[in-house]
């Protein structure tokens, strides 16, 4: 399963979208007298996800008579286009989900209003599941994803490689030594970094490595420039290592996308996410290790911030939308969502009740990694440009481009976009 922490890609024609939006965006009294509130999701084609939503909606609608939630589902690939077209036509639904890193762009563009949920609820959620832009909460989510390095204990033991822990992760020198040893002892390509993937995966997966090395996508103190963070000495050192990993044959970008090469024991180490853990467990069993990320100098980091819920700026029934969202964040629903989709519940209580993520669950390590190492992507409206620019630069470097000039060009592109938008309000 390709987890939906990855940013949706445009795909549906504006003409078709607008036709649907004009109808879906009208919240009005239903035949029973209750106010109808439309809710959009990106979940078409995901029956497990839809089943949990249908349960929540059914139980909310049955719990009161003032509001009635009506769900409409879009394929993930066309979802962002649908939202953009509906916003242009002033036909957004009241409730809509969104990938966490795109939320600041939608808030800045005027699509969203402050979420307005109780602080007690928001404080109970994992920090990376609460979306803030300029100090205001605009979104919140039921779950998060997390990255890890999958390994087989038997393979590490056979090669006399230390098993890292969250308190003592691999250093970069240890990691380099490990993949060198594995390559010399039977693995033609010992490491799967997921480099055959595309789109938001590149920022989600590799910018935490950059941050662990001391760089970043942008200066988060000001949100006005990438200079010095994306092209400074720490970033150059990281990308020099990144390029060398491919030159040395430790990793490649031949694919397939996913975790199949690890399951088939064609690679010894797989940098992948919680969405691949269930299949890995089924294939590898008790030999599976869910390892922390490598400490590249400034502490381990992994990506955080996935799909979340918000309320549109023009919602006529914002009180009802908030009532539904508050209802939907019950722990029993978060647990059901987590166990259906194999994602990390956003509350401690929901994780404790999960068959996968409880303290004794086989995937509890992902909860530990998320709480200890997760870092959200920069909360700026400029993020979509930052992400696509980062992907191009990283792919060019992987393919052999000179590191410093490539990063300098990326910084110029990002800073030019920020200046063209008057700093995006910062």
Short mmCIF file of C-alpha atoms in Angstrom, two decimals:
data_model
loop_
_atom_site.label_atom_id
_atom_site.label_comp_id
_atom_site.label_asym_id
_atom_site.label_seq_id
_atom_site.Cartn_x
_atom_site.Cartn_y
_atom_site.Cartn_z
CA UNK A 1 0.00 0.00 0.00
CA UNK A 2 1.30 3.45 -0.89
CA UNK A 3 0.55 5.44 2.25
CA UNK A 4 -1.37 8.67 1.84
CA UNK A 5 1.08 10.72 3.79
CA UNK A 6 2.38 11.62 0.37
CA UNK A 7 1.07 14.83 -1.14
CA UNK A 8 -1.77 14.40 -3.64
CA UNK A 9 -1.03 15.14 -7.29
CA UNK A 10 -3.36 17.07 -9.58
CA UNK A 11 -5.24 15.12 -12.18
CA UNK A 12 -8.93 15.82 -12.84
CA UNK A 13 -9.97 18.40 -15.41
CA UNK A 14 -11.31 21.66 -14.01
CA UNK A 15 -14.49 21.40 -16.06
CA UNK A 16 -15.44 18.06 -14.53
CA UNK A 17 -14.46 19.18 -11.04
CA UNK A 18 -16.45 22.38 -11.15
CA UNK A 19 -19.55 20.51 -12.21
CA UNK A 20 -19.35 18.34 -9.10
CA UNK A 21 -18.28 21.13 -6.77
CA UNK A 22 -21.23 23.38 -7.50
CA UNK A 23 -23.50 20.61 -6.32
CA UNK A 24 -21.42 19.29 -3.43
CA UNK A 25 -20.61 22.63 -1.90
CA UNK A 26 -24.16 23.61 -1.07
CA UNK A 27 -24.91 22.96 2.60
CA UNK A 28 -28.63 23.23 3.23
CA UNK A 29 -31.45 21.84 5.37
CA UNK A 30 -32.15 18.20 4.57
CA UNK A 31 -35.61 16.75 4.17
CA UNK A 32 -35.66 15.95 7.88
CA UNK A 33 -35.01 19.53 8.89
CA UNK A 34 -31.41 19.13 10.02
CA UNK A 35 -28.61 21.17 8.47
CA UNK A 36 -26.70 19.21 5.85
CA UNK A 37 -22.91 19.52 6.07
CA UNK A 38 -20.83 18.30 3.17
CA UNK A 39 -17.53 16.55 3.83
CA UNK A 40 -14.89 15.83 1.19
CA UNK A 41 -12.18 13.18 1.48
CA UNK A 42 -9.34 12.01 -0.76
CA UNK A 43 -10.21 8.40 0.13
CA UNK A 44 -12.04 7.06 -2.93
CA UNK A 45 -10.62 3.63 -3.68
CA UNK A 46 -9.64 2.92 -0.06
CA UNK A 47 -12.45 0.77 1.35
CA UNK A 48 -10.87 0.36 4.80
CA UNK A 49 -10.54 4.10 5.28
CA UNK A 50 -14.03 4.77 3.98
CA UNK A 51 -15.53 2.16 6.30
CA UNK A 52 -14.20 4.00 9.36
CA UNK A 53 -15.49 7.33 8.06
CA UNK A 54 -18.90 5.79 7.38
CA UNK A 55 -19.01 4.47 10.95
CA UNK A 56 -18.15 7.88 12.43
CA UNK A 57 -20.65 9.71 10.22
CA UNK A 58 -23.42 7.22 10.89
CA UNK A 59 -22.93 7.40 14.64
CA UNK A 60 -22.64 11.19 14.65
CA UNK A 61 -25.80 11.59 12.57
CA UNK A 62 -27.64 9.22 14.90
CA UNK A 63 -26.40 11.02 18.02
CA UNK A 64 -28.25 14.28 17.33
CA UNK A 65 -30.80 15.85 14.98
CA UNK A 66 -29.35 19.32 14.36
CA UNK A 67 -26.75 18.36 11.72
CA UNK A 68 -26.36 15.72 9.07
CA UNK A 69 -22.95 14.93 7.57
CA UNK A 70 -22.89 13.97 3.88
CA UNK A 71 -19.67 12.47 2.57
CA UNK A 72 -18.23 12.79 -0.92
CA UNK A 73 -15.01 11.00 -1.90
CA UNK A 74 -12.42 11.83 -4.54
CA UNK A 75 -9.46 9.84 -5.85
CA UNK A 76 -6.26 11.07 -4.20
CA UNK A 77 -4.71 11.96 -7.56
CA UNK A 78 -7.44 14.46 -8.42
CA UNK A 79 -8.25 15.74 -4.94
CA UNK A 80 -6.08 18.86 -4.78
CA UNK A 81 -7.38 19.98 -8.18
CA UNK A 82 -10.94 19.53 -6.95
CA UNK A 83 -10.31 21.69 -3.89
CA UNK A 84 -8.57 24.43 -5.88
CA UNK A 85 -11.34 24.54 -8.48
CA UNK A 86 -14.05 24.60 -5.83
CA UNK A 87 -12.29 27.41 -3.96
CA UNK A 88 -12.13 29.46 -7.16
CA UNK A 89 -15.86 28.93 -7.67
CA UNK A 90 -16.63 29.63 -3.98
CA UNK A 91 -18.08 26.12 -3.70
CA UNK A 92 -15.89 24.46 -1.08
CA UNK A 93 -17.59 21.99 1.27
CA UNK A 94 -17.64 22.71 4.99
CA UNK A 95 -15.30 19.85 5.90
CA UNK A 96 -12.27 18.81 3.89
CA UNK A 97 -9.15 16.80 4.50
CA UNK A 98 -5.70 17.87 3.38
CA UNK A 99 -2.12 16.68 3.47
CA UNK A 100 -0.47 18.40 6.42
CA UNK A 101 2.30 20.28 4.60
CA UNK A 102 -0.10 21.86 2.09
CA UNK A 103 -2.36 23.29 4.82
CA UNK A 104 -0.44 26.60 5.24
CA UNK A 105 -0.83 27.29 1.54
CA UNK A 106 -4.59 26.75 1.75
CA UNK A 107 -4.87 28.87 4.91
CA UNK A 108 -2.86 31.69 3.30
CA UNK A 109 -5.02 31.46 0.16
CA UNK A 110 -8.16 31.94 2.27
CA UNK A 111 -9.57 28.43 1.84
CA UNK A 112 -9.66 27.66 5.58
CA UNK A 113 -10.82 29.16 8.86
CA UNK A 114 -9.21 28.53 12.26
CA UNK A 115 -10.18 25.06 13.43
CA UNK A 116 -11.59 26.17 16.78
CA UNK A 117 -11.45 22.80 18.54
CA UNK A 118 -10.91 22.76 22.32
CA UNK A 119 -7.33 23.10 23.54
CA UNK A 120 -7.85 20.03 25.70
CA UNK A 121 -8.49 17.95 22.57
CA UNK A 122 -5.62 19.44 20.57
CA UNK A 123 -3.21 19.02 23.48
CA UNK A 124 -3.99 15.29 23.57
CA UNK A 125 -2.81 14.80 19.98
CA UNK A 126 0.67 14.08 18.67
CA UNK A 127 2.23 17.47 17.85
CA UNK A 128 2.76 16.49 14.22
CA UNK A 129 -0.97 15.78 13.82
CA UNK A 130 -1.93 19.38 14.64
CA UNK A 131 -1.51 21.84 11.77
CA UNK A 132 -0.46 25.36 12.74
CA UNK A 133 0.19 28.31 10.45
CA UNK A 134 1.59 31.50 12.02
CA UNK A 135 0.56 30.27 15.47
CA UNK A 136 -3.05 29.44 14.61
CA UNK A 137 -4.43 25.89 14.38
CA UNK A 138 -6.16 25.22 11.06
CA UNK A 139 -6.15 21.42 10.91
CA UNK A 140 -5.83 18.25 12.95
CA UNK A 141 -5.52 14.58 12.08
CA UNK A 142 -6.39 11.14 13.37
CA UNK A 143 -3.00 9.61 12.67
CA UNK A 144 0.58 10.06 11.59
CA UNK A 145 3.09 7.99 9.67
CA UNK A 146 6.71 7.37 10.58
CA UNK A 147 9.87 6.20 8.86
CA UNK A 148 12.31 3.59 10.02
CA UNK A 149 15.11 1.38 8.76
CA UNK A 150 13.96 -2.22 8.44
CA UNK A 151 16.57 -4.92 8.99
CA UNK A 152 16.82 -8.60 9.84
CA UNK A 153 18.37 -9.33 13.23
CA UNK A 154 19.96 -12.47 11.84
CA UNK A 155 21.69 -10.50 9.08
CA UNK A 156 23.12 -7.90 11.47
CA UNK A 157 24.27 -10.59 13.90
CA UNK A 158 25.87 -12.66 11.14
CA UNK A 159 27.85 -9.64 10.00
CA UNK A 160 28.79 -8.45 13.51
CA UNK A 161 26.88 -5.20 13.07
CA UNK A 162 25.58 -3.50 16.21
CA UNK A 163 21.81 -3.19 16.48
CA UNK A 164 21.08 0.53 17.05
CA UNK A 165 18.55 1.76 19.60
CA UNK A 166 16.60 5.00 19.98
CA UNK A 167 19.00 5.98 22.76
CA UNK A 168 22.09 4.99 20.77
CA UNK A 169 21.34 5.13 17.04
CA UNK A 170 23.92 4.48 14.38
CA UNK A 171 26.34 7.31 13.73
CA UNK A 172 27.09 8.09 10.11
CA UNK A 173 30.47 6.35 10.39
CA UNK A 174 28.80 3.24 11.81
CA UNK A 175 26.17 3.29 9.09
CA UNK A 176 28.77 3.62 6.34
CA UNK A 177 30.72 0.75 7.84
CA UNK A 178 27.57 -1.38 8.05
CA UNK A 179 26.54 -0.95 4.42
CA UNK A 180 30.16 -1.48 3.30
CA UNK A 181 30.25 -4.76 5.23
CA UNK A 182 26.88 -5.86 3.87
CA UNK A 183 27.92 -5.09 0.31
CA UNK A 184 31.10 -7.12 0.77
CA UNK A 185 29.15 -10.06 2.17
CA UNK A 186 26.51 -10.89 -0.38
CA UNK A 187 24.27 -7.84 -0.96
CA UNK A 188 25.00 -6.26 -4.32
CA UNK A 189 22.87 -3.27 -3.24
CA UNK A 190 22.62 -3.41 0.56
CA UNK A 191 20.36 -0.36 1.08
CA UNK A 192 16.96 0.58 -0.32
CA UNK A 193 16.45 4.33 0.16
CA UNK A 194 13.23 4.41 -1.86
CA UNK A 195 14.84 6.56 -4.55
CA UNK A 196 12.66 5.11 -7.30
CA UNK A 197 9.71 6.99 -5.79
CA UNK A 198 8.78 10.54 -6.76
CA UNK A 199 6.87 13.59 -5.61
CA UNK A 200 6.43 14.40 -1.94
CA UNK A 201 8.33 11.27 -0.88
CA UNK A 202 11.58 13.11 -1.57
CA UNK A 203 10.95 15.88 0.94
CA UNK A 204 9.21 13.60 3.42
CA UNK A 205 12.02 11.02 3.35
CA UNK A 206 15.21 12.96 2.71
CA UNK A 207 14.75 16.40 4.24
CA UNK A 208 14.81 14.81 7.74
CA UNK A 209 18.24 13.40 6.82
CA UNK A 210 19.28 16.90 5.80
CA UNK A 211 17.96 18.24 9.11
CA UNK A 212 19.81 15.54 11.03
CA UNK A 213 22.98 16.75 9.32
CA UNK A 214 22.29 20.36 10.38
CA UNK A 215 20.66 21.77 7.24
CA UNK A 216 17.01 22.37 6.37
CA UNK A 217 14.63 23.22 3.55
CA UNK A 218 14.30 26.84 4.71
CA UNK A 219 15.29 29.07 7.60
CA UNK A 220 12.39 28.30 9.96
CA UNK A 221 13.06 31.32 12.14
CA UNK A 222 12.01 33.71 9.38
CA UNK A 223 10.46 31.51 6.66
CA UNK A 224 11.84 34.07 4.20
CA UNK A 225 14.91 32.37 2.73
CA UNK A 226 16.52 29.00 2.13
CA UNK A 227 19.99 30.58 1.96
CA UNK A 228 22.43 29.06 4.41
CA UNK A 229 20.16 26.17 5.34
CA UNK A 230 19.64 24.40 2.01
CA UNK A 231 23.05 25.36 0.60
CA UNK A 232 25.24 25.82 3.68
CA UNK A 233 28.18 23.62 4.73
CA UNK A 234 25.99 21.10 6.57
CA UNK A 235 23.72 20.69 3.55
CA UNK A 236 26.70 20.28 1.24
CA UNK A 237 28.16 17.59 3.49
CA UNK A 238 24.87 15.73 3.59
CA UNK A 239 24.29 15.81 -0.15
CA UNK A 240 27.89 14.82 -0.83
CA UNK A 241 27.25 11.73 1.28
CA UNK A 242 23.88 11.18 -0.43
CA UNK A 243 25.52 11.26 -3.85
CA UNK A 244 28.30 8.96 -2.68
CA UNK A 245 25.79 6.37 -1.45
CA UNK A 246 24.70 5.89 -5.07
CA UNK A 247 28.21 6.10 -6.53
CA UNK A 248 29.38 3.42 -4.10
CA UNK A 249 26.53 1.12 -5.06
CA UNK A 250 25.10 1.13 -1.56
CA UNK A 251 21.76 2.28 -2.99
CA UNK A 252 20.16 2.72 -6.40
CA UNK A 253 16.98 4.10 -7.91
CA UNK A 254 15.92 1.09 -9.99
CA UNK A 255 12.87 0.22 -7.91
CA UNK A 256 10.37 -1.20 -7.45
CA UNK A 257 8.74 1.40 -5.24
CA UNK A 258 7.89 -0.10 -1.87
CA UNK A 259 9.51 -2.66 0.37
CA UNK A 260 9.54 -5.74 -1.86
CA UNK A 261 13.29 -5.96 -2.25
CA UNK A 262 13.69 -6.18 1.53
CA UNK A 263 10.96 -8.82 1.79
CA UNK A 264 12.76 -10.81 -0.92
CA UNK A 265 16.08 -10.38 0.97
CA UNK A 266 17.64 -8.60 -2.01
CA UNK A 267 18.57 -5.65 0.22
CA UNK A 268 19.60 -5.86 3.86
CA UNK A 269 18.36 -2.44 4.99
CA UNK A 270 15.22 -0.64 3.86
CA UNK A 271 14.44 3.00 4.63
CA UNK A 272 10.67 2.85 4.59
CA UNK A 273 7.53 3.61 6.52
CA UNK A 274 4.91 2.20 8.83
CA UNK A 275 2.63 1.54 5.84
CA UNK A 276 4.99 -1.30 4.78
CA UNK A 277 5.41 -2.80 8.25
CA UNK A 278 2.48 -5.22 8.21
CA UNK A 279 3.74 -7.01 5.09
CA UNK A 280 7.27 -7.03 6.45
CA UNK A 281 6.06 -8.61 9.69
CA UNK A 282 4.16 -11.27 7.77
CA UNK A 283 7.25 -12.16 5.73
CA UNK A 284 10.08 -11.72 8.22
CA UNK A 285 8.33 -12.38 11.53
CA UNK A 286 10.34 -12.11 14.73
CA UNK A 287 13.52 -11.52 12.75
CA UNK A 288 12.28 -8.05 11.76
CA UNK A 289 14.00 -5.05 13.34
CA UNK A 290 12.35 -1.61 13.21
CA UNK A 291 15.40 0.60 13.65
CA UNK A 292 15.73 4.32 14.36
CA UNK A 293 17.10 6.67 11.70
CA UNK A 294 20.81 7.37 11.49
CA UNK A 295 22.24 10.29 13.47
CA UNK A 296 23.94 12.38 10.80
CA UNK A 297 25.37 14.77 13.35
CA UNK A 298 22.53 16.74 14.92
CA UNK A 299 20.36 13.90 16.21
CA UNK A 300 18.04 11.53 14.32
CA UNK A 301 15.03 12.99 12.49
CA UNK A 302 12.07 11.56 10.61
CA UNK A 303 9.22 13.20 8.73
CA UNK A 304 5.93 13.98 10.42
CA UNK A 305 2.59 15.52 9.54
CA UNK A 306 0.08 13.64 7.42
CA UNK A 307 -3.55 13.99 6.32
CA UNK A 308 -5.64 16.24 8.55
CA UNK A 309 -9.09 17.82 8.74
CA UNK A 310 -10.08 21.44 8.36
CA UNK A 311 -13.11 23.69 7.95
CA UNK A 312 -13.52 25.90 4.90
CA UNK A 313 -13.55 29.67 5.35
CA UNK A 314 -17.04 30.05 3.89
CA UNK A 315 -18.70 27.21 5.78
CA UNK A 316 -22.26 28.23 6.72
CA UNK A 317 -22.44 25.61 9.47
CA UNK A 318 -19.06 25.95 11.15
CA UNK A 319 -20.51 25.10 14.57
CA UNK A 320 -21.87 21.85 13.16
CA UNK A 321 -18.60 21.07 11.42
CA UNK A 322 -16.74 21.57 14.70
CA UNK A 323 -19.27 19.43 16.55
CA UNK A 324 -18.66 16.63 14.06
CA UNK A 325 -14.87 16.91 14.27
CA UNK A 326 -14.93 16.94 18.06
CA UNK A 327 -17.11 13.82 17.98
CA UNK A 328 -14.84 12.12 15.44
CA UNK A 329 -11.69 12.43 17.59
CA UNK A 330 -12.91 9.84 20.08
CA UNK A 331 -10.16 7.35 20.86
CA UNK A 332 -12.23 4.40 19.62
CA UNK A 333 -12.36 5.90 16.14
CA UNK A 334 -8.65 6.74 16.12
CA UNK A 335 -7.86 3.15 17.10
CA UNK A 336 -10.16 1.79 14.40
CA UNK A 337 -8.51 4.02 11.82
CA UNK A 338 -5.01 3.02 12.95
CA UNK A 339 -5.70 -0.70 12.88
CA UNK A 340 -7.50 -0.52 9.54
CA UNK A 341 -4.78 1.50 7.79
CA UNK A 342 -1.73 0.53 9.92
CA UNK A 343 -0.91 4.13 10.85
CA UNK A 344 0.05 5.67 14.19
CA UNK A 345 -2.93 6.86 16.30
CA UNK A 346 -2.72 10.50 17.28
CA UNK A 347 -3.53 9.96 20.98
CA UNK A 348 -1.82 7.88 23.64
CA UNK A 349 -5.10 6.23 24.64
CA UNK A 350 -5.91 5.21 21.07
CA UNK A 351 -2.43 3.75 20.65
CA UNK A 352 -2.79 1.81 23.90
CA UNK A 353 -5.94 0.12 22.55
CA UNK A 354 -4.43 -0.72 19.15
CA UNK A 355 -3.51 -4.27 18.21
CA UNK A 356 -0.47 -2.93 16.37
CA UNK A 357 0.67 0.12 18.35
CA UNK A 358 0.01 -0.67 22.01
CA UNK A 359 2.97 -1.09 24.35
CA UNK A 360 3.00 -4.81 23.55
CA UNK A 361 1.98 -4.46 19.89
CA UNK A 362 4.39 -5.53 17.17
CA UNK A 363 4.61 -2.00 15.72
CA UNK A 364 4.87 -0.02 18.96
CA UNK A 365 8.37 1.06 17.94
CA UNK A 366 6.83 3.40 15.38
CA UNK A 367 5.01 5.24 18.18
CA UNK A 368 8.35 5.68 19.94
CA UNK A 369 10.05 6.91 16.78
CA UNK A 370 7.25 9.37 16.00
CA UNK A 371 7.21 10.86 19.48
CA UNK A 372 10.98 11.09 19.74
CA UNK A 373 12.19 12.05 16.27
CA UNK A 374 9.32 13.36 14.09
CA UNK A 375 9.62 16.84 12.61
CA UNK A 376 6.91 18.49 10.54
CA UNK A 377 7.76 20.02 7.21
CA UNK A 378 8.03 23.85 7.20
CA UNK A 379 4.66 25.51 7.89
CA UNK A 380 4.82 28.03 5.07
CA UNK A 381 2.51 28.67 2.10
CA UNK A 382 5.62 28.37 -0.06
CA UNK A 383 6.05 24.71 0.82
CA UNK A 384 4.76 23.23 -2.48
CA UNK A 385 7.47 25.14 -4.37
CA UNK A 386 10.08 24.24 -1.75
CA UNK A 387 9.19 20.57 -2.01
CA UNK A 388 9.28 20.34 -5.81
CA UNK A 389 12.53 22.33 -5.92
CA UNK A 390 14.11 20.08 -3.32
CA UNK A 391 13.07 16.98 -5.25
CA UNK A 392 14.66 18.23 -8.47
CA UNK A 393 17.89 19.24 -6.75
CA UNK A 394 18.20 15.96 -4.84
CA UNK A 395 17.55 13.89 -7.95
CA UNK A 396 20.12 15.88 -9.92
CA UNK A 397 22.69 15.33 -7.17
CA UNK A 398 21.87 11.63 -7.02
CA UNK A 399 22.57 11.49 -10.75
CA UNK A 400 25.98 13.15 -10.37
CA UNK A 401 25.43 16.92 -10.52
CA UNK A 402 27.88 19.14 -8.62
CA UNK A 403 26.51 19.57 -5.14
CA UNK A 404 27.15 23.22 -4.28
CA UNK A 405 25.97 24.78 -7.57
CA UNK A 406 22.87 22.57 -7.57
CA UNK A 407 21.92 23.63 -4.04
CA UNK A 408 22.65 27.29 -4.83
CA UNK A 409 20.27 27.09 -7.80
CA UNK A 410 17.60 25.51 -5.60
CA UNK A 411 17.95 28.34 -3.07
CA UNK A 412 17.57 30.94 -5.81
CA UNK A 413 14.37 29.28 -7.06
CA UNK A 414 12.85 29.08 -3.58
CA UNK A 415 13.82 32.63 -2.60
CA UNK A 416 12.55 34.02 -5.91
CA UNK A 417 9.15 32.43 -5.28
CA UNK A 418 9.03 33.77 -1.71
CA UNK A 419 9.86 37.30 -2.87
CA UNK A 420 7.28 37.11 -5.68
CA UNK A 421 4.63 36.42 -3.02
CA UNK A 422 5.80 39.21 -0.69
CA UNK A 423 7.14 36.70 1.81
CA UNK A 424 3.87 34.75 2.07
CA UNK A 425 2.81 36.94 4.96
CA UNK A 426 5.91 36.45 7.11
#
